[in-house]
Amino acid sequence: MSVRPVPLPAYSGRPGVGDADLLARLHLLTEQVDYALAEIVLRRAAYRRACEEEADWQWSPSGVEALSRPAVAEALARQLAAVERLRLWAQELHWLQEQARLRGLLR
C-alpha cells in the first residue's frame, strides 16, 4: 500500500478566505496528518524488514553499519522523508488552527 500526500497549494492566509474554506482546509490537513502517520508506520516496518532480510545479518537494525546496505539506506531515507512530510503538514495544520481560533471557529 502506497500512501501519497495530496498536492495542495500553500495557504496564503489572505483575509479574503472564508470561514468555510478555512474549516475545509483544516479538515483536509487533519486527514493528511493521519495519512502521514500511517505512512511512517509502514516505512518503519519496511526499514526493519530490509534490515532483517540482509543475507549476512550481523548487526541490529539500529546500527550505523546497516546503512552501508543500499536497501537499508533507501528504506531509512523513505522513512525520514515521510517524517518530514508529517512535519510540514502538522506545521500548516497548527498555523491554520491558530487562524481558526482567532476567528472564533475553534475553541
mmCIF file with all atom_site columns, C-alpha atoms in Angstrom:
data_model
loop_
_atom_site.group_PDB
_atom_site.id
_atom_site.type_symbol
_atom_site.label_atom_id
_atom_site.label_alt_id
_atom_site.label_comp_id
_atom_site.label_asym_id
_atom_site.label_entity_id
_atom_site.label_seq_id
_atom_site.pdbx_PDB_ins_code
_atom_site.Cartn_x
_atom_site.Cartn_y
_atom_site.Cartn_z
_atom_site.occupancy
_atom_site.B_iso_or_equiv
_atom_site.pdbx_formal_charge
_atom_site.auth_seq_id
_atom_site.auth_comp_id
_atom_site.auth_asym_id
_atom_site.auth_atom_id
_atom_site.pdbx_PDB_model_num
ATOM 1   C CA . MET A 1 1   ? 0.000   0.000   0.000  1.00 0.00 ? 1   MET A CA 1
ATOM 2   C CA . SER A 1 2   ? 1.388   3.342   -1.002 1.00 0.00 ? 2   SER A CA 1
ATOM 3   C CA . VAL A 1 3   ? 0.292   6.447   0.826  1.00 0.00 ? 3   VAL A CA 1
ATOM 4   C CA . ARG A 1 4   ? 0.776   9.660   -1.087 1.00 0.00 ? 4   ARG A CA 1
ATOM 5   C CA . PRO A 1 5   ? 0.010   13.136  0.176  1.00 0.00 ? 5   PRO A CA 1
ATOM 6   C CA . VAL A 1 6   ? -2.374  15.205  -1.865 1.00 0.00 ? 6   VAL A CA 1
ATOM 7   C CA . PRO A 1 7   ? -0.565  18.136  -3.511 1.00 0.00 ? 7   PRO A CA 1
ATOM 8   C CA . LEU A 1 8   ? -2.151  21.338  -2.280 1.00 0.00 ? 8   LEU A CA 1
ATOM 9   C CA . PRO A 1 9   ? -1.243  24.937  -2.858 1.00 0.00 ? 9   PRO A CA 1
ATOM 10  C CA . ALA A 1 10  ? 0.138   26.642  0.215  1.00 0.00 ? 10  ALA A CA 1
ATOM 11  C CA . TYR A 1 11  ? -2.412  28.544  2.260  1.00 0.00 ? 11  TYR A CA 1
ATOM 12  C CA . SER A 1 12  ? -1.645  32.201  1.766  1.00 0.00 ? 12  SER A CA 1
ATOM 13  C CA . GLY A 1 13  ? -3.536  33.496  4.790  1.00 0.00 ? 13  GLY A CA 1
ATOM 14  C CA . ARG A 1 14  ? -5.244  36.269  2.843  1.00 0.00 ? 14  ARG A CA 1
ATOM 15  C CA . PRO A 1 15  ? -8.113  37.852  4.796  1.00 0.00 ? 15  PRO A CA 1
ATOM 16  C CA . GLY A 1 16  ? -10.469 37.138  1.883  1.00 0.00 ? 16  GLY A CA 1
ATOM 17  C CA . VAL A 1 17  ? -10.517 33.429  2.727  1.00 0.00 ? 17  VAL A CA 1
ATOM 18  C CA . GLY A 1 18  ? -13.916 32.492  4.073  1.00 0.00 ? 18  GLY A CA 1
ATOM 19  C CA . ASP A 1 19  ? -14.596 30.610  7.265  1.00 0.00 ? 19  ASP A CA 1
ATOM 20  C CA . ALA A 1 20  ? -15.970 27.618  5.351  1.00 0.00 ? 20  ALA A CA 1
ATOM 21  C CA . ASP A 1 21  ? -12.800 27.417  3.249  1.00 0.00 ? 21  ASP A CA 1
ATOM 22  C CA . LEU A 1 22  ? -10.630 27.633  6.335  1.00 0.00 ? 22  LEU A CA 1
ATOM 23  C CA . LEU A 1 23  ? -12.553 24.843  8.066  1.00 0.00 ? 23  LEU A CA 1
ATOM 24  C CA . ALA A 1 24  ? -12.433 22.697  4.914  1.00 0.00 ? 24  ALA A CA 1
ATOM 25  C CA . ARG A 1 25  ? -8.673  23.154  4.719  1.00 0.00 ? 25  ARG A CA 1
ATOM 26  C CA . LEU A 1 26  ? -8.376  22.206  8.407  1.00 0.00 ? 26  LEU A CA 1
ATOM 27  C CA . HIS A 1 27  ? -10.345 19.028  7.778  1.00 0.00 ? 27  HIS A CA 1
ATOM 28  C CA . LEU A 1 28  ? -8.195  18.141  4.776  1.00 0.00 ? 28  LEU A CA 1
ATOM 29  C CA . LEU A 1 29  ? -4.960  18.755  6.668  1.00 0.00 ? 29  LEU A CA 1
ATOM 30  C CA . THR A 1 30  ? -6.157  16.609  9.559  1.00 0.00 ? 30  THR A CA 1
ATOM 31  C CA . GLU A 1 31  ? -6.635  13.755  7.098  1.00 0.00 ? 31  GLU A CA 1
ATOM 32  C CA . GLN A 1 32  ? -3.189  14.383  5.599  1.00 0.00 ? 32  GLN A CA 1
ATOM 33  C CA . VAL A 1 33  ? -1.588  14.185  9.048  1.00 0.00 ? 33  VAL A CA 1
ATOM 34  C CA . ASP A 1 34  ? -3.373  10.858  9.634  1.00 0.00 ? 34  ASP A CA 1
ATOM 35  C CA . TYR A 1 35  ? -2.107  9.542   6.289  1.00 0.00 ? 35  TYR A CA 1
ATOM 36  C CA . ALA A 1 36  ? 1.414   10.736  7.058  1.00 0.00 ? 36  ALA A CA 1
ATOM 37  C CA . LEU A 1 37  ? 1.357   8.919   10.404 1.00 0.00 ? 37  LEU A CA 1
ATOM 38  C CA . ALA A 1 38  ? 0.226   5.729   8.676  1.00 0.00 ? 38  ALA A CA 1
ATOM 39  C CA . GLU A 1 39  ? 2.959   6.139   6.074  1.00 0.00 ? 39  GLU A CA 1
ATOM 40  C CA . ILE A 1 40  ? 5.594   6.482   8.795  1.00 0.00 ? 40  ILE A CA 1
ATOM 41  C CA . VAL A 1 41  ? 4.440   3.230   10.392 1.00 0.00 ? 41  VAL A CA 1
ATOM 42  C CA . LEU A 1 42  ? 4.608   1.451   7.030  1.00 0.00 ? 42  LEU A CA 1
ATOM 43  C CA . ARG A 1 43  ? 8.013   2.920   6.174  1.00 0.00 ? 43  ARG A CA 1
ATOM 44  C CA . ARG A 1 44  ? 9.379   1.914   9.580  1.00 0.00 ? 44  ARG A CA 1
ATOM 45  C CA . ALA A 1 45  ? 8.185   -1.649  9.021  1.00 0.00 ? 45  ALA A CA 1
ATOM 46  C CA . ALA A 1 46  ? 9.817   -1.637  5.574  1.00 0.00 ? 46  ALA A CA 1
ATOM 47  C CA . TYR A 1 47  ? 13.064  -0.390  7.117  1.00 0.00 ? 47  TYR A CA 1
ATOM 48  C CA . ARG A 1 48  ? 13.074  -3.123  9.753  1.00 0.00 ? 48  ARG A CA 1
ATOM 49  C CA . ARG A 1 49  ? 12.250  -5.735  7.133  1.00 0.00 ? 49  ARG A CA 1
ATOM 50  C CA . ALA A 1 50  ? 15.106  -4.504  4.912  1.00 0.00 ? 50  ALA A CA 1
ATOM 51  C CA . CYS A 1 51  ? 17.475  -4.772  7.862  1.00 0.00 ? 51  CYS A CA 1
ATOM 52  C CA . GLU A 1 52  ? 16.357  -8.302  8.659  1.00 0.00 ? 52  GLU A CA 1
ATOM 53  C CA . GLU A 1 53  ? 16.425  -9.536  5.052  1.00 0.00 ? 53  GLU A CA 1
ATOM 54  C CA . GLU A 1 54  ? 20.106  -8.863  4.528  1.00 0.00 ? 54  GLU A CA 1
ATOM 55  C CA . ALA A 1 55  ? 21.870  -12.171 3.824  1.00 0.00 ? 55  ALA A CA 1
ATOM 56  C CA . ASP A 1 56  ? 24.794  -11.675 6.195  1.00 0.00 ? 56  ASP A CA 1
ATOM 57  C CA . TRP A 1 57  ? 22.797  -10.237 9.077  1.00 0.00 ? 57  TRP A CA 1
ATOM 58  C CA . GLN A 1 58  ? 25.382  -9.243  11.707 1.00 0.00 ? 58  GLN A CA 1
ATOM 59  C CA . TRP A 1 59  ? 24.063  -6.132  13.387 1.00 0.00 ? 59  TRP A CA 1
ATOM 60  C CA . SER A 1 60  ? 20.983  -4.718  14.983 1.00 0.00 ? 60  SER A CA 1
ATOM 61  C CA . PRO A 1 61  ? 18.549  -2.685  12.816 1.00 0.00 ? 61  PRO A CA 1
ATOM 62  C CA . SER A 1 62  ? 19.601  0.490   14.581 1.00 0.00 ? 62  SER A CA 1
ATOM 63  C CA . GLY A 1 63  ? 23.318  0.023   13.962 1.00 0.00 ? 63  GLY A CA 1
ATOM 64  C CA . VAL A 1 64  ? 25.103  2.565   11.783 1.00 0.00 ? 64  VAL A CA 1
ATOM 65  C CA . GLU A 1 65  ? 26.725  -0.274  9.848  1.00 0.00 ? 65  GLU A CA 1
ATOM 66  C CA . ALA A 1 66  ? 23.305  -1.217  8.452  1.00 0.00 ? 66  ALA A CA 1
ATOM 67  C CA . LEU A 1 67  ? 23.284  1.987   6.396  1.00 0.00 ? 67  LEU A CA 1
ATOM 68  C CA . SER A 1 68  ? 26.100  0.646   4.219  1.00 0.00 ? 68  SER A CA 1
ATOM 69  C CA . ARG A 1 69  ? 23.493  -1.651  2.663  1.00 0.00 ? 69  ARG A CA 1
ATOM 70  C CA . PRO A 1 70  ? 21.639  0.122   -0.190 1.00 0.00 ? 70  PRO A CA 1
ATOM 71  C CA . ALA A 1 71  ? 18.256  -1.444  0.583  1.00 0.00 ? 71  ALA A CA 1
ATOM 72  C CA . VAL A 1 72  ? 18.502  -0.462  4.244  1.00 0.00 ? 72  VAL A CA 1
ATOM 73  C CA . ALA A 1 73  ? 19.695  3.074   3.481  1.00 0.00 ? 73  ALA A CA 1
ATOM 74  C CA . GLU A 1 74  ? 16.903  3.589   0.945  1.00 0.00 ? 74  GLU A CA 1
ATOM 75  C CA . ALA A 1 75  ? 14.258  2.305   3.364  1.00 0.00 ? 75  ALA A CA 1
ATOM 76  C CA . LEU A 1 76  ? 15.520  4.657   6.071  1.00 0.00 ? 76  LEU A CA 1
ATOM 77  C CA . ALA A 1 77  ? 15.606  7.594   3.652  1.00 0.00 ? 77  ALA A CA 1
ATOM 78  C CA . ARG A 1 78  ? 11.977  6.926   2.729  1.00 0.00 ? 78  ARG A CA 1
ATOM 79  C CA . GLN A 1 79  ? 11.012  6.791   6.391  1.00 0.00 ? 79  GLN A CA 1
ATOM 80  C CA . LEU A 1 80  ? 12.753  10.106  7.069  1.00 0.00 ? 80  LEU A CA 1
ATOM 81  C CA . ALA A 1 81  ? 11.037  11.675  4.042  1.00 0.00 ? 81  ALA A CA 1
ATOM 82  C CA . ALA A 1 82  ? 7.688   10.561  5.478  1.00 0.00 ? 82  ALA A CA 1
ATOM 83  C CA . VAL A 1 83  ? 8.589   12.169  8.809  1.00 0.00 ? 83  VAL A CA 1
ATOM 84  C CA . GLU A 1 84  ? 9.454   15.405  7.003  1.00 0.00 ? 84  GLU A CA 1
ATOM 85  C CA . ARG A 1 85  ? 6.075   15.372  5.214  1.00 0.00 ? 85  ARG A CA 1
ATOM 86  C CA . LEU A 1 86  ? 4.361   14.869  8.567  1.00 0.00 ? 86  LEU A CA 1
ATOM 87  C CA . ARG A 1 87  ? 6.271   17.824  9.997  1.00 0.00 ? 87  ARG A CA 1
ATOM 88  C CA . LEU A 1 88  ? 5.196   20.075  7.128  1.00 0.00 ? 88  LEU A CA 1
ATOM 89  C CA . TRP A 1 89  ? 1.539   19.024  7.283  1.00 0.00 ? 89  TRP A CA 1
ATOM 90  C CA . ALA A 1 90  ? 1.471   19.382  11.073 1.00 0.00 ? 90  ALA A CA 1
ATOM 91  C CA . GLN A 1 91  ? 3.104   22.807  10.905 1.00 0.00 ? 91  GLN A CA 1
ATOM 92  C CA . GLU A 1 92  ? 0.488   24.078  8.447  1.00 0.00 ? 92  GLU A CA 1
ATOM 93  C CA . LEU A 1 93  ? -2.307  22.444  10.450 1.00 0.00 ? 93  LEU A CA 1
ATOM 94  C CA . HIS A 1 94  ? -1.116  24.192  13.608 1.00 0.00 ? 94  HIS A CA 1
ATOM 95  C CA . TRP A 1 95  ? -0.980  27.552  11.833 1.00 0.00 ? 95  TRP A CA 1
ATOM 96  C CA . LEU A 1 96  ? -4.492  27.103  10.419 1.00 0.00 ? 96  LEU A CA 1
ATOM 97  C CA . GLN A 1 97  ? -5.823  26.089  13.812 1.00 0.00 ? 97  GLN A CA 1
ATOM 98  C CA . GLU A 1 98  ? -4.432  29.302  15.259 1.00 0.00 ? 98  GLU A CA 1
ATOM 99  C CA . GLN A 1 99  ? -6.109  31.296  12.471 1.00 0.00 ? 99  GLN A CA 1
ATOM 100 C CA . ALA A 1 100 ? -9.393  29.498  13.131 1.00 0.00 ? 100 ALA A CA 1
ATOM 101 C CA . ARG A 1 101 ? -9.112  30.211  16.871 1.00 0.00 ? 101 ARG A CA 1
ATOM 102 C CA . LEU A 1 102 ? -8.520  33.897  16.167 1.00 0.00 ? 102 LEU A CA 1
ATOM 103 C CA . ARG A 1 103 ? -11.715 33.918  14.124 1.00 0.00 ? 103 ARG A CA 1
ATOM 104 C CA . GLY A 1 104 ? -13.598 32.136  16.893 1.00 0.00 ? 104 GLY A CA 1
ATOM 105 C CA . LEU A 1 105 ? -14.178 28.996  14.811 1.00 0.00 ? 105 LEU A CA 1
ATOM 106 C CA . LEU A 1 106 ? -12.372 26.688  17.228 1.00 0.00 ? 106 LEU A CA 1
ATOM 107 C CA . ARG A 1 107 ? -12.001 26.593  20.981 1.00 0.00 ? 107 ARG A CA 1
#
